[in-house]
Coordinates of C-alpha atoms in Angstrom, one line a residue:
M80 CA -0.2 -20.1 -4.9
L81 CA -1.8 -17.3 -6.7
N82 CA 0.0 -18.3 -9.9
Y83 CA -1.4 -22.0 -9.7
L84 CA -4.9 -20.1 -8.7
W85 CA -4.6 -18.1 -12.1
S86 CA -4.1 -21.0 -14.1
F87 CA -6.5 -22.7 -12.9
M88 CA -9.1 -20.0 -13.2
I89 CA -8.0 -19.4 -17.1
L90 CA -7.8 -23.3 -17.8
V91 CA -11.7 -23.3 -16.4
G92 CA -12.2 -20.3 -18.2
M93 CA -11.2 -22.5 -21.9
L94 CA -12.9 -25.7 -21.2
W95 CA -15.7 -24.0 -20.2
G96 CA -15.6 -21.9 -23.5
A97 CA -14.8 -25.1 -25.4
V98 CA -17.5 -27.3 -24.2
N99 CA -20.2 -24.2 -24.8
G100 CA -18.9 -23.9 -28.1
N101 CA -17.3 -20.2 -27.5
L102 CA -14.1 -20.7 -27.7
D103 CA -13.8 -18.3 -30.7
Q104 CA -15.1 -15.5 -28.2
V105 CA -12.4 -17.0 -25.3
T106 CA -10.0 -16.8 -27.9
Q107 CA -11.0 -12.9 -28.8
G108 CA -11.2 -12.0 -25.3
L109 CA -7.9 -13.2 -24.6
V110 CA -6.5 -11.0 -27.2
D111 CA -8.3 -7.9 -26.4
S112 CA -7.7 -8.5 -23.0
A113 CA -4.0 -8.1 -23.8
K114 CA -3.8 -5.6 -25.4
D115 CA -5.9 -3.4 -23.0
A116 CA -3.4 -4.6 -20.4
V117 CA -0.7 -3.2 -22.4
T118 CA -2.1 0.3 -22.9
L119 CA -3.0 0.0 -19.5
G120 CA 0.6 -0.8 -18.4
I121 CA 2.0 2.3 -20.4
T122 CA -0.6 4.7 -18.7
M123 CA 0.3 3.4 -15.8
L124 CA 4.4 3.3 -16.4
G125 CA 3.9 7.2 -17.2
I126 CA 1.9 8.2 -14.1
M127 CA 4.4 6.1 -12.1
S128 CA 7.5 7.5 -13.4
F129 CA 6.6 10.8 -12.6
W130 CA 5.5 9.9 -9.3
C131 CA 8.6 8.2 -8.2
G132 CA 10.6 11.1 -9.9
I133 CA 8.6 13.7 -7.6
L134 CA 9.6 11.4 -4.6
E135 CA 13.4 11.1 -5.6
T136 CA 13.3 14.6 -5.9
G137 CA 11.9 15.5 -3.0
S138 CA 14.3 12.8 -1.2
R139 CA 17.3 14.7 -2.6
A140 CA 16.0 18.2 -1.8
G141 CA 15.9 16.9 2.1
L142 CA 12.2 17.2 1.3
I143 CA 11.5 13.7 2.6
D144 CA 13.7 14.3 5.7
W145 CA 11.6 17.8 6.5
L146 CA 8.3 15.4 6.2
T147 CA 9.9 12.9 8.4
G148 CA 10.4 15.3 10.9
K149 CA 6.7 16.9 10.4
L150 CA 5.4 13.5 11.4
G151 CA 7.0 13.3 14.3
P152 CA 4.3 13.1 16.6
V153 CA 2.1 11.2 14.3
L154 CA 5.2 8.4 14.5
D155 CA 5.6 8.8 18.1
Y156 CA 1.5 8.2 18.5
L157 CA 1.6 5.0 16.5
F158 CA 5.0 3.3 17.0
P159 CA 6.0 4.2 20.5
G160 CA 8.9 1.7 20.9
L161 CA 10.7 3.1 17.9
G162 CA 13.4 5.6 19.1
K163 CA 13.7 9.0 17.1
E164 CA 16.8 7.7 15.6
H165 CA 15.3 4.9 14.5
P166 CA 16.6 4.1 11.0
A167 CA 13.0 2.9 10.4
R168 CA 11.4 6.1 10.9
K169 CA 12.5 7.6 7.2
P170 CA 10.8 4.8 4.8
I171 CA 7.4 4.6 7.4
A172 CA 7.0 8.3 6.4
V173 CA 8.0 8.2 2.9
N174 CA 5.5 5.0 2.7
I175 CA 2.6 7.0 4.8
V176 CA 3.3 10.0 1.9
A177 CA 3.4 7.7 -1.1
N178 CA 0.1 5.8 0.2
M179 CA -1.7 9.3 1.1
L180 CA -1.2 10.1 -2.7
G181 CA -2.5 7.2 -3.9
L182 CA 0.7 5.4 -4.8
G183 CA 0.8 2.0 -3.8
M184 CA 3.6 0.9 -5.8
A185 CA 5.6 3.5 -5.0
A186 CA 5.4 3.1 -1.3
T187 CA 6.1 -0.6 -1.9
P188 CA 9.8 -0.3 -1.7
A189 CA 9.8 2.2 1.6
G190 CA 7.9 -0.2 3.2
L191 CA 9.5 -3.3 2.4
E192 CA 12.8 -1.1 4.0
A193 CA 11.4 -0.2 7.1
M194 CA 9.8 -4.2 7.7
Q195 CA 13.7 -4.8 7.3
K196 CA 14.9 -2.3 9.3
M197 CA 12.2 -2.9 12.2
A198 CA 13.1 -6.4 11.8
E199 CA 17.1 -5.5 12.4
R200 CA 16.5 -3.6 15.1
S201 CA 13.2 -4.0 16.9
S202 CA 12.4 -2.6 20.2
D203 CA 13.0 -5.6 22.3
G204 CA 16.1 -6.7 20.7
R205 CA 14.8 -9.7 18.3
S206 CA 16.5 -9.6 15.1
G207 CA 13.7 -12.4 13.4
G208 CA 11.1 -14.7 14.3
A209 CA 7.7 -12.8 15.6
A210 CA 6.5 -10.0 14.4
T211 CA 6.9 -6.5 16.8
D212 CA 3.6 -4.2 17.7
E213 CA 5.8 -1.5 15.5
M214 CA 5.6 -4.3 12.5
C215 CA 1.9 -5.1 13.0
T216 CA 0.5 -1.4 12.9
F217 CA 2.8 -0.4 10.1
L218 CA 1.6 -3.6 8.2
I219 CA -2.4 -2.5 9.4
L220 CA -1.8 1.0 8.3
N221 CA -0.6 -0.1 5.0
I222 CA -3.7 -2.3 4.6
S223 CA -5.9 0.6 5.9
S224 CA -4.0 3.1 3.6
L225 CA -5.4 6.5 3.8
Q226 CA -5.5 8.3 0.6
L227 CA -6.1 12.1 0.0
I228 CA -5.5 11.2 -3.9
P229 CA -5.5 8.0 -5.0
V230 CA -4.0 8.5 -8.0
T231 CA -3.8 5.2 -9.6
M232 CA -7.4 5.3 -9.1
V233 CA -8.3 7.8 -11.0
A234 CA -5.6 6.6 -13.9
Y235 CA -7.8 3.4 -13.8
R236 CA -10.7 5.5 -14.3
S237 CA -9.5 7.6 -17.0
Q238 CA -8.0 4.6 -19.0
Y239 CA -11.4 2.7 -19.0
G240 CA -13.1 6.2 -20.3
S241 CA -14.2 7.4 -17.2
A242 CA -16.6 10.9 -18.1
D243 CA -15.4 12.1 -14.5
P244 CA -12.3 10.1 -13.2
T245 CA -12.2 12.4 -10.6
A246 CA -15.3 11.7 -9.0
V247 CA -13.9 9.2 -6.3
L248 CA -12.0 11.6 -4.8
G249 CA -14.3 12.3 -1.7
P250 CA -15.6 8.8 -1.9
A251 CA -12.2 7.2 -1.3
L252 CA -11.3 10.0 1.3
I253 CA -13.9 9.0 3.4
A254 CA -13.4 5.5 3.1
T255 CA -10.0 5.3 4.0
S256 CA -10.2 8.0 6.5
C257 CA -12.7 5.5 8.4
S258 CA -10.4 2.5 7.4
T259 CA -7.1 3.8 8.9
L260 CA -8.9 5.4 11.7
A261 CA -10.3 2.0 12.7
A262 CA -7.0 0.8 12.3
V263 CA -5.5 3.0 14.5
L264 CA -7.7 2.4 17.1
F265 CA -7.4 -1.4 17.0
C266 CA -3.9 -0.8 16.9
R267 CA -3.7 1.2 20.4
L268 CA -6.5 -1.0 22.0
I269 CA -4.2 -4.2 21.4
Y270 CA -1.2 -2.7 22.4
R271 CA -2.4 -1.4 25.2
G272 CA -4.4 -4.6 26.6
R273 CA -0.5 -6.2 26.5
R274 CA 0.9 -3.3 28.2
F275 CA -2.3 -3.9 30.6
R276 CA -1.6 -7.9 30.6
G277 CA 2.0 -7.4 30.9
K278 CA 2.0 -5.7 34.3

C-alpha cells in the first residue's frame, strides 16, 4: 500500500511541476534528494553498525542476560502472563534496551523475535489468531518507545547541520516518558478491566 502511496505522490509532484513549468526544478530536486539520501544512509549505516556491534558484544559477554535479569520485575509487571522461563523475555529485554537508546532499527529484529516467541507459546495456549494481552502490551510499548538517548534523531540533526544536535535529549526524554507512562497505564487498565469482566 505504501508503495502505491509514494508512487502516487511522486507522480502528482512531477505532473504539477510539468503543468507549472517547473519540471527542471523537480528534476534537480530529485537529484539533490537522491544525493542527500545516500549521504544520510552512509551516516546511519556507521551509527547503526556501531550500536548493533555493541548489542552483539553485550549479548556474547552475557550483558543481555544480566539486563534481562535486572529487568525481571519490570517484565513481570508489564507481562504478567509470561513465566520466568518464557523464551520471549530475552528478546523483549533487548528490544526495550535498544529502544531506550533510540535504536529503533536495531530493536526491530528483537521485537519480531519476541512477537514470534509469544505467538508460539502464548499464555492462553493459542498458537495463532488473535493477539494476546502480552503481545498488545509489547506493541504499545514499542509505539510509545521510551528513549533515554535518541541516537537516530541526533544523527539526523547532525547530518543536516544542526548547531546543537543533542538539544533534543531533554524534550525527547520528557515526551517519550509521558507517552510510555500513558501506554503502561492504558495496558494495565485494559488488563484489569478484562480480568474483572472475566470474573
